[in-house]
Coordinates of C-alpha atoms in Angstrom, one line a residue:
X10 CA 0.0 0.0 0.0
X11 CA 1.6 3.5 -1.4
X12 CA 1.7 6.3 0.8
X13 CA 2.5 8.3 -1.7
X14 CA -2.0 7.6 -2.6
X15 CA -2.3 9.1 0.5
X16 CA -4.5 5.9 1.4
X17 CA -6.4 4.8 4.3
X18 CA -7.4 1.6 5.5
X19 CA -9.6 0.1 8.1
X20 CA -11.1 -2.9 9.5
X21 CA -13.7 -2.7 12.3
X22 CA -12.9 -6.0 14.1
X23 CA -12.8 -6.0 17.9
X24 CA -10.8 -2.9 17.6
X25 CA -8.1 -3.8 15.2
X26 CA -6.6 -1.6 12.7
X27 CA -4.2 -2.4 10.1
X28 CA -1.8 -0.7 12.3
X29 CA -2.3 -3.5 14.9
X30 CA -4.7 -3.8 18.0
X31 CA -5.1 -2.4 21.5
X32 CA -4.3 -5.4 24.1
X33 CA -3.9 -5.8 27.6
X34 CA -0.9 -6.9 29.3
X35 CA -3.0 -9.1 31.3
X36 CA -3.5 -12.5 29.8
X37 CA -4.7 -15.6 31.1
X38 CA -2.0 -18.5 30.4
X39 CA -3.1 -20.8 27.9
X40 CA -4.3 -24.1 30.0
X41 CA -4.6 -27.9 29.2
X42 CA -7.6 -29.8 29.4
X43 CA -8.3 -31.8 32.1
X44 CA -8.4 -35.6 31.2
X45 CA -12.5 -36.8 31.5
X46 CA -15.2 -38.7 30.0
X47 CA -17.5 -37.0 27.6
X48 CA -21.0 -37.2 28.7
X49 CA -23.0 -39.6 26.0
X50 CA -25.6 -37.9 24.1
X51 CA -24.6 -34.6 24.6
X52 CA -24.5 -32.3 21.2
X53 CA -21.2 -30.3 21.4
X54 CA -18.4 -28.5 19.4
X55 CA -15.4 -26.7 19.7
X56 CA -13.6 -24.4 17.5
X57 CA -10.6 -22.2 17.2
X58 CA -10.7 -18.4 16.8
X59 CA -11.6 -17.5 13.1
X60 CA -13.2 -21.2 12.5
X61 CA -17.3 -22.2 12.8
X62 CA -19.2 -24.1 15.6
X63 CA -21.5 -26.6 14.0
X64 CA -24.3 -27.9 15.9
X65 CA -26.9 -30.4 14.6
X66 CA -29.8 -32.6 15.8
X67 CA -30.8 -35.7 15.4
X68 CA -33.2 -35.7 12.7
X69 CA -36.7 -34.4 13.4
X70 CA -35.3 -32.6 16.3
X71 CA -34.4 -28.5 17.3
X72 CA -32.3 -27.2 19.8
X73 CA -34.2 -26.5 22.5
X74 CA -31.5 -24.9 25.2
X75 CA -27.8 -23.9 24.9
X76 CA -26.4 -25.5 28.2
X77 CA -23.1 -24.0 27.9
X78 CA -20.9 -21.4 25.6
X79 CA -17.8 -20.0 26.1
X80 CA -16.0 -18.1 23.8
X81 CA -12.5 -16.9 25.4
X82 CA -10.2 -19.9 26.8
X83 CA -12.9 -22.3 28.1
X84 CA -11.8 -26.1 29.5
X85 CA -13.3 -29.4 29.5
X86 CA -14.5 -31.9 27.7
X87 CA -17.9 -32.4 26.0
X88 CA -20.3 -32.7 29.1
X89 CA -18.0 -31.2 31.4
X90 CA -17.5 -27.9 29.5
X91 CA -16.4 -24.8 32.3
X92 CA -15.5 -20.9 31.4
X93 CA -12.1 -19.3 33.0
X94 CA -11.4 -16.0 33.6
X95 CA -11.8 -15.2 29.8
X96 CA -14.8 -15.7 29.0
X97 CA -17.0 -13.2 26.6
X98 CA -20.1 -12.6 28.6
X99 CA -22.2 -12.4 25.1
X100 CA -21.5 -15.7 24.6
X101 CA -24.7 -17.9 25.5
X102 CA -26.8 -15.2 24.4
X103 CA -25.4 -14.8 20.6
X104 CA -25.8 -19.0 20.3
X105 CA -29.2 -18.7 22.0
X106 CA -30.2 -16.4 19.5
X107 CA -28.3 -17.9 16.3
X108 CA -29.4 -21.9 17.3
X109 CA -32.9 -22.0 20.0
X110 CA -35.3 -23.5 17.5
X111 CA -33.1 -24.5 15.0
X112 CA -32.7 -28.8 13.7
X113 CA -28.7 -26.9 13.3
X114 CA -26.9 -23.6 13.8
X115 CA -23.3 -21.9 12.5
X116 CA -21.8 -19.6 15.0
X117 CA -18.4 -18.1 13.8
X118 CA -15.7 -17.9 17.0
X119 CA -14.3 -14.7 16.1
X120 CA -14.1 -11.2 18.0
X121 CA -16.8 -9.6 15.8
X122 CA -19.3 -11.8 17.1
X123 CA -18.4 -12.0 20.4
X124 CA -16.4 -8.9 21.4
X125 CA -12.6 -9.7 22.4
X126 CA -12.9 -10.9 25.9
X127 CA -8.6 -11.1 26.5
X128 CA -6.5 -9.5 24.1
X129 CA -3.1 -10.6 23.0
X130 CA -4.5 -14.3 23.4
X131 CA -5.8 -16.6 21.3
X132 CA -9.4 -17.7 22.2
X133 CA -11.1 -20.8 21.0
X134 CA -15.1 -21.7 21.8
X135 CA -17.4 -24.6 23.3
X136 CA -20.6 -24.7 23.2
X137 CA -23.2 -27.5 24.2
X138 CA -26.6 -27.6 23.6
X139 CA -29.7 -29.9 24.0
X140 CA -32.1 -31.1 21.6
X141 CA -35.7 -32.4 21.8
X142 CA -38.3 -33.0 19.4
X143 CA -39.7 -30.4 17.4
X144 CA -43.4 -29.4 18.5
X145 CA -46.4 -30.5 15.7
X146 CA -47.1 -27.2 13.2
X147 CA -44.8 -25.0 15.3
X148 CA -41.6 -24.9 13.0
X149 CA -42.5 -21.2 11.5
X150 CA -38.8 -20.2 10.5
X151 CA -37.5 -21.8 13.8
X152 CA -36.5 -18.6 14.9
X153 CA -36.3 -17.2 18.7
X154 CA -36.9 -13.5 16.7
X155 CA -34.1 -12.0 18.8
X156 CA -31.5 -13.0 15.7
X157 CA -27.4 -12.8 16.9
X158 CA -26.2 -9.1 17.6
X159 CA -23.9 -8.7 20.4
X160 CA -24.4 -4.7 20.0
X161 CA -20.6 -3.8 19.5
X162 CA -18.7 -6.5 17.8
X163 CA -21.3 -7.6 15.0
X164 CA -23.6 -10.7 15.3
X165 CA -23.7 -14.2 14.3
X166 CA -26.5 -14.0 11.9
X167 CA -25.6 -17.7 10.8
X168 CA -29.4 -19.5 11.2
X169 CA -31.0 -17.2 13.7
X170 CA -32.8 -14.3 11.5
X171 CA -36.5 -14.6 11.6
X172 CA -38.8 -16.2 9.0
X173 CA -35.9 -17.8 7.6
X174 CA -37.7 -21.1 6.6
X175 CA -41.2 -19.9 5.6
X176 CA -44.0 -18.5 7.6
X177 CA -47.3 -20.1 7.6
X178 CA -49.4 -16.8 6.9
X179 CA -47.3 -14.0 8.8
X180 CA -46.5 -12.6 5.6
X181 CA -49.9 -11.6 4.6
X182 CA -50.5 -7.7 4.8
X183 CA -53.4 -6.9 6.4
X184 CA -53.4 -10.0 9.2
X185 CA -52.1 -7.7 11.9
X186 CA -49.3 -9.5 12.8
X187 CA -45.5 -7.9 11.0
X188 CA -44.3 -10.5 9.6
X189 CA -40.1 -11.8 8.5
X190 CA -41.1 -10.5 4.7
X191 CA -42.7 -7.4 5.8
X192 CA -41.4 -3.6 7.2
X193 CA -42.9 -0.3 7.8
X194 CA -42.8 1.0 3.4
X195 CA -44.2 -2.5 2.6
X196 CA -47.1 -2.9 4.7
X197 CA -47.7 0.0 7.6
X198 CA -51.0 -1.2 8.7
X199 CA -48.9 -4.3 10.4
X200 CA -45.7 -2.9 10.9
X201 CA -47.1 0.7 11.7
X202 CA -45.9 3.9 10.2
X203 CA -42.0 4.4 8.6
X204 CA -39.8 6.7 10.7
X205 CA -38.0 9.0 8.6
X206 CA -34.4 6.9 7.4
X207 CA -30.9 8.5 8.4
X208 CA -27.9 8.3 5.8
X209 CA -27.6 9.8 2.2
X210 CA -30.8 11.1 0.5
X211 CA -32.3 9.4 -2.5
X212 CA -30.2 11.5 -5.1
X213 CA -27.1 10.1 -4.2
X214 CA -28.3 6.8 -2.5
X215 CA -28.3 4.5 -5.7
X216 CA -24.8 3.2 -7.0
X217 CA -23.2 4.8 -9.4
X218 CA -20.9 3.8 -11.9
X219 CA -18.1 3.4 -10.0
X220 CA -20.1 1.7 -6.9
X221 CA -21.8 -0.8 -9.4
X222 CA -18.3 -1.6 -11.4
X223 CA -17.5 -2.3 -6.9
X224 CA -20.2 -4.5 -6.6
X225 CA -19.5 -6.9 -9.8
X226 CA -16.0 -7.0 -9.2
X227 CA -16.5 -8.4 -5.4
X228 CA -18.8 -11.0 -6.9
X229 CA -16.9 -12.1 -9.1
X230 CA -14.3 -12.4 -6.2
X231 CA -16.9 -14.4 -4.1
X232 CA -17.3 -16.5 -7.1
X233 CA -14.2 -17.3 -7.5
X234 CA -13.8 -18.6 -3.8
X235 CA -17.1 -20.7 -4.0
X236 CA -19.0 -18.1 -2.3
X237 CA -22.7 -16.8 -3.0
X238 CA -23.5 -13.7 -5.0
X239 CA -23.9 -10.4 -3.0
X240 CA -27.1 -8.5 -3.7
X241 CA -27.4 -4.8 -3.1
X242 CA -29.4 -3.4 -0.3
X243 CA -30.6 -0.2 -0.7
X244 CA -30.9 0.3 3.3
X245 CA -27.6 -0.9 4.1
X246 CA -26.1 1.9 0.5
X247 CA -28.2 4.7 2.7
X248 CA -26.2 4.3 5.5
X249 CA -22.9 3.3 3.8
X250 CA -22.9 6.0 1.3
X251 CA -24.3 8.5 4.2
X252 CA -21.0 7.7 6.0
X253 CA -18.8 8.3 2.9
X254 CA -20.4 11.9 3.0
X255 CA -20.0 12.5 6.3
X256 CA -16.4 11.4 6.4
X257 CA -15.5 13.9 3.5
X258 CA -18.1 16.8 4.6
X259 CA -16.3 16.7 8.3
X260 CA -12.9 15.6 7.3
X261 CA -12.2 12.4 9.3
X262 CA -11.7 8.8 8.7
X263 CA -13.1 6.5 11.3
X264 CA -16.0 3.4 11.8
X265 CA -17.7 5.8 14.4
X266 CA -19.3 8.6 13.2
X267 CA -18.6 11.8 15.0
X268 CA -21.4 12.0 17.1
X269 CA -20.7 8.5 18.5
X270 CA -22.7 5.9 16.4
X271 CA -21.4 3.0 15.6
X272 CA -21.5 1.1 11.8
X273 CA -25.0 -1.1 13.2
X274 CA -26.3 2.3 15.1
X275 CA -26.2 3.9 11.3
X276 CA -27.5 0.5 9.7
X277 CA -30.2 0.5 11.8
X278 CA -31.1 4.2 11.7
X279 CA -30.8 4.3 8.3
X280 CA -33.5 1.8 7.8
X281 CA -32.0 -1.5 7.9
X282 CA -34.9 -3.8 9.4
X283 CA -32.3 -6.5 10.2
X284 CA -29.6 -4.2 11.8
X285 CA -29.7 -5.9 15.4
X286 CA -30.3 -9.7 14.7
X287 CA -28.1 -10.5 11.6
X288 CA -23.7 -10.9 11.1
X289 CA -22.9 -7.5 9.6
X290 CA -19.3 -6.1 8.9
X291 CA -17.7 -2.4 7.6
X292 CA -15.3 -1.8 5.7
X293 CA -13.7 1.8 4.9
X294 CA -11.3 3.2 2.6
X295 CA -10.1 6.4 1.3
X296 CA -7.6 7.5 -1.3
X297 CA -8.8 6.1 -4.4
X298 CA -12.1 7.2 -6.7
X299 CA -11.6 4.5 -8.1
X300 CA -14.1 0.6 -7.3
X301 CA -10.7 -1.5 -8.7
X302 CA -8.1 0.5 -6.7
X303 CA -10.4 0.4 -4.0
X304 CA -11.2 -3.3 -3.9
X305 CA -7.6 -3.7 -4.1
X306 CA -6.9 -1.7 -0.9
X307 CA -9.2 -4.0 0.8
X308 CA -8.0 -7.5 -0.8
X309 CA -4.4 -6.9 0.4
X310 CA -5.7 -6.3 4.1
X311 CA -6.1 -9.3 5.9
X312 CA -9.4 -8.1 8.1
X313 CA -10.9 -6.3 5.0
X314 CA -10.5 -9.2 3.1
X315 CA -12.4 -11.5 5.6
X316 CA -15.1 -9.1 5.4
X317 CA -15.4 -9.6 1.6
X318 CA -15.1 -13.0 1.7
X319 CA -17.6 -13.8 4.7
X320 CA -20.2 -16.7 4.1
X321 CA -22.9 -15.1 6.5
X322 CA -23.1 -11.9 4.6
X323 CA -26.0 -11.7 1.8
X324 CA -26.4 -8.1 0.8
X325 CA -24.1 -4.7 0.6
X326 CA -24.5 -1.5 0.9
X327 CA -21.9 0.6 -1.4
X328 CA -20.9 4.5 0.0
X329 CA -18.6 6.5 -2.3
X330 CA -18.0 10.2 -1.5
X331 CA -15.7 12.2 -3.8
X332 CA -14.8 16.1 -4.2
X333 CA -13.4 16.9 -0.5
X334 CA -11.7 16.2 3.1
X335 CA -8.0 15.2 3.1
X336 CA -8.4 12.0 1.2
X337 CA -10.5 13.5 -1.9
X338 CA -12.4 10.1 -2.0
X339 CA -14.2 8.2 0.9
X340 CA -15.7 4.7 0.1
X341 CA -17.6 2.7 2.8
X342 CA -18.9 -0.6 2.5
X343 CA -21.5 -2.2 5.3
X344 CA -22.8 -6.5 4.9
X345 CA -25.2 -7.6 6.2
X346 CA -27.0 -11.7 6.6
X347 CA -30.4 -11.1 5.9
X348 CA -32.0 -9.7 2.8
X349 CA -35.1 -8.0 4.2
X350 CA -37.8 -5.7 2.6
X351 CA -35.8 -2.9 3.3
X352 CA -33.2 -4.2 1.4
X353 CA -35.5 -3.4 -1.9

């Protein structure tokens, strides 16, 4: 990466930057497990930081309760699972949300998901959970509706968004209840009124040249790598390109806005129905008008690169501000899990 572009990079993951990451000088010693028995029947998994948990039922069963996750250095064996001192206290709470009603669930053990719980250390997850049969004409998405968000790092997004699966009739405008497929612009007398959408106004919302030329060239990335299609969201573009403009208008370069918000704060304020139950990611660049330069930026970063290449993510919003600030040109790009009727 030239400096003589004058270009800026970022990755919003648990704080890192490609300039390194904040850490305590504080870590827990990596520890051995104990030698014990697994309990039988118990549905477990473990993975290392960066890798997926997998958790599936026997067939024509859903998990029913998450009886323990740890994300951080947790020991034991499968039955006999116990947290230490690093431990991310979202944990349980982003499995419950990703796996309760689900036949089988994908959490990714990363610091997005769960927040960094002890820096400088490697972390690795375990999580157990129990399964029953599922109830007669009660599998309607086999969501809990709370989706995966730990309100910081991101969210898991991986099999806990709501509807996904098919309602039996939620969908229908008009039945009073606001259903997976449905928001505020699409049906109001369920969902209730819109409130007015934060981000970039509807001139400069839609992708332009350059933003399209962005969005074909990361898809044909994905395809490359055996990955799924992006589609674009026009939600998620509102509050990408909103942030480009605000970057370049005030003159900064950072994932938090200068009155404080975070990337999900301006997906969510910006319209983006799924904003606090789906995996979601940021990237930002500056330096560069231009979508190949810019993808390029972002391919040669490690974090950014993850970002682009992440199998929970469905849609993307594209943001490119031009004409002002320090950098001349200010791209943002926010994904998002879910495809939802804001999306359109």
């Amino acid at each position: 990466m030239s400096a003589l572009h004058r270009t800026l990079v970022l990755a919003f993951i648990a704080g890192c930057s490609v300039v390194g990451c904040l850490g305590s000088t504080e870590v827990e010693p990596e520890q051995s497990d104990e030698a014990s028995e697994p309990v039988e029947g118990a549905i477990c998994d473990t993975a290392r930081e960066g890798a997926d948990i997998s958790l599936s039922c026997p067939a024509g069963e859903v998990i029913t309760a998450v009886d323990f996750a740890s994300y951080g250095t947790p020991r034991g064996v499968c039955g006999s699972f116990r947290a230490t001192s690093c431990n991310a206290s979202t944990s349980k709470a982003v499995v419950e949300r990703a796996c309760l009603g689900q036949s089988s669930c994908t959490v990714t053990a990363n610091n997005a998901t769960f927040g960094d719980p002890c820096r400088r250390t490697t972390k690795k997850m375990y999580v157990q959970v129990a399964c029953a049969p599922s109830e007669p004409d009660g599998g309607e998405g086999g969501s809990t509706g709370e989706g995966g968000s730990t309100g910081e790092g991101g969210s898991t997004g991986e099999g806990g968004s709501t509807g996904e699966g098919g309602s039996t009739g939620g969908e229908v405008c008009g039945n009073g209840v606001c259903g997976a497929g449905e928001d505020c612009s699409s049906c109001s007398s369920d969902c209730g009124e819109c409130s007015t959408c934060s981000g970039a106004g509807p001139s400069t919302t839609p992708l332009d040249t350059e933003e399209q030329a962005f969005l074909s060239i990361i898809n044909q990335y994905r395809a490359e790598k055996g990955l799924g299609a992006l589609s674009g969201c026009t939600a998620l573009s509102r509050a990408a390109q909103g942030h480009s403009e605000d970057m370049r208008d005030h003159n900064y370069f950072d994932h938090t806005s200068q009155d404080g918000r975070s990337p999900w704060t301006r997906a969510a304020n910006a319209c983006y129905a799924s904003a606090e139950r789906t995996a979601m990611a940021e990237n930002i660049a500056a330096g560069n008008s231009t979508a190949q330069r810019t993808f390029d930026q972002w391919k040669n970063s490690d974090g950014h690169n993850k970002n682009m290449l992440g199998s929970a993510f469905k849609v993307i919003g594209i943001g490119r501000a031009t004409g002002g600030g320090t950098y001349g040109s200010y791209w943002t790009t926010v994904f998002g899990g879910t495809s939802d009727a804001s999306c359109n």
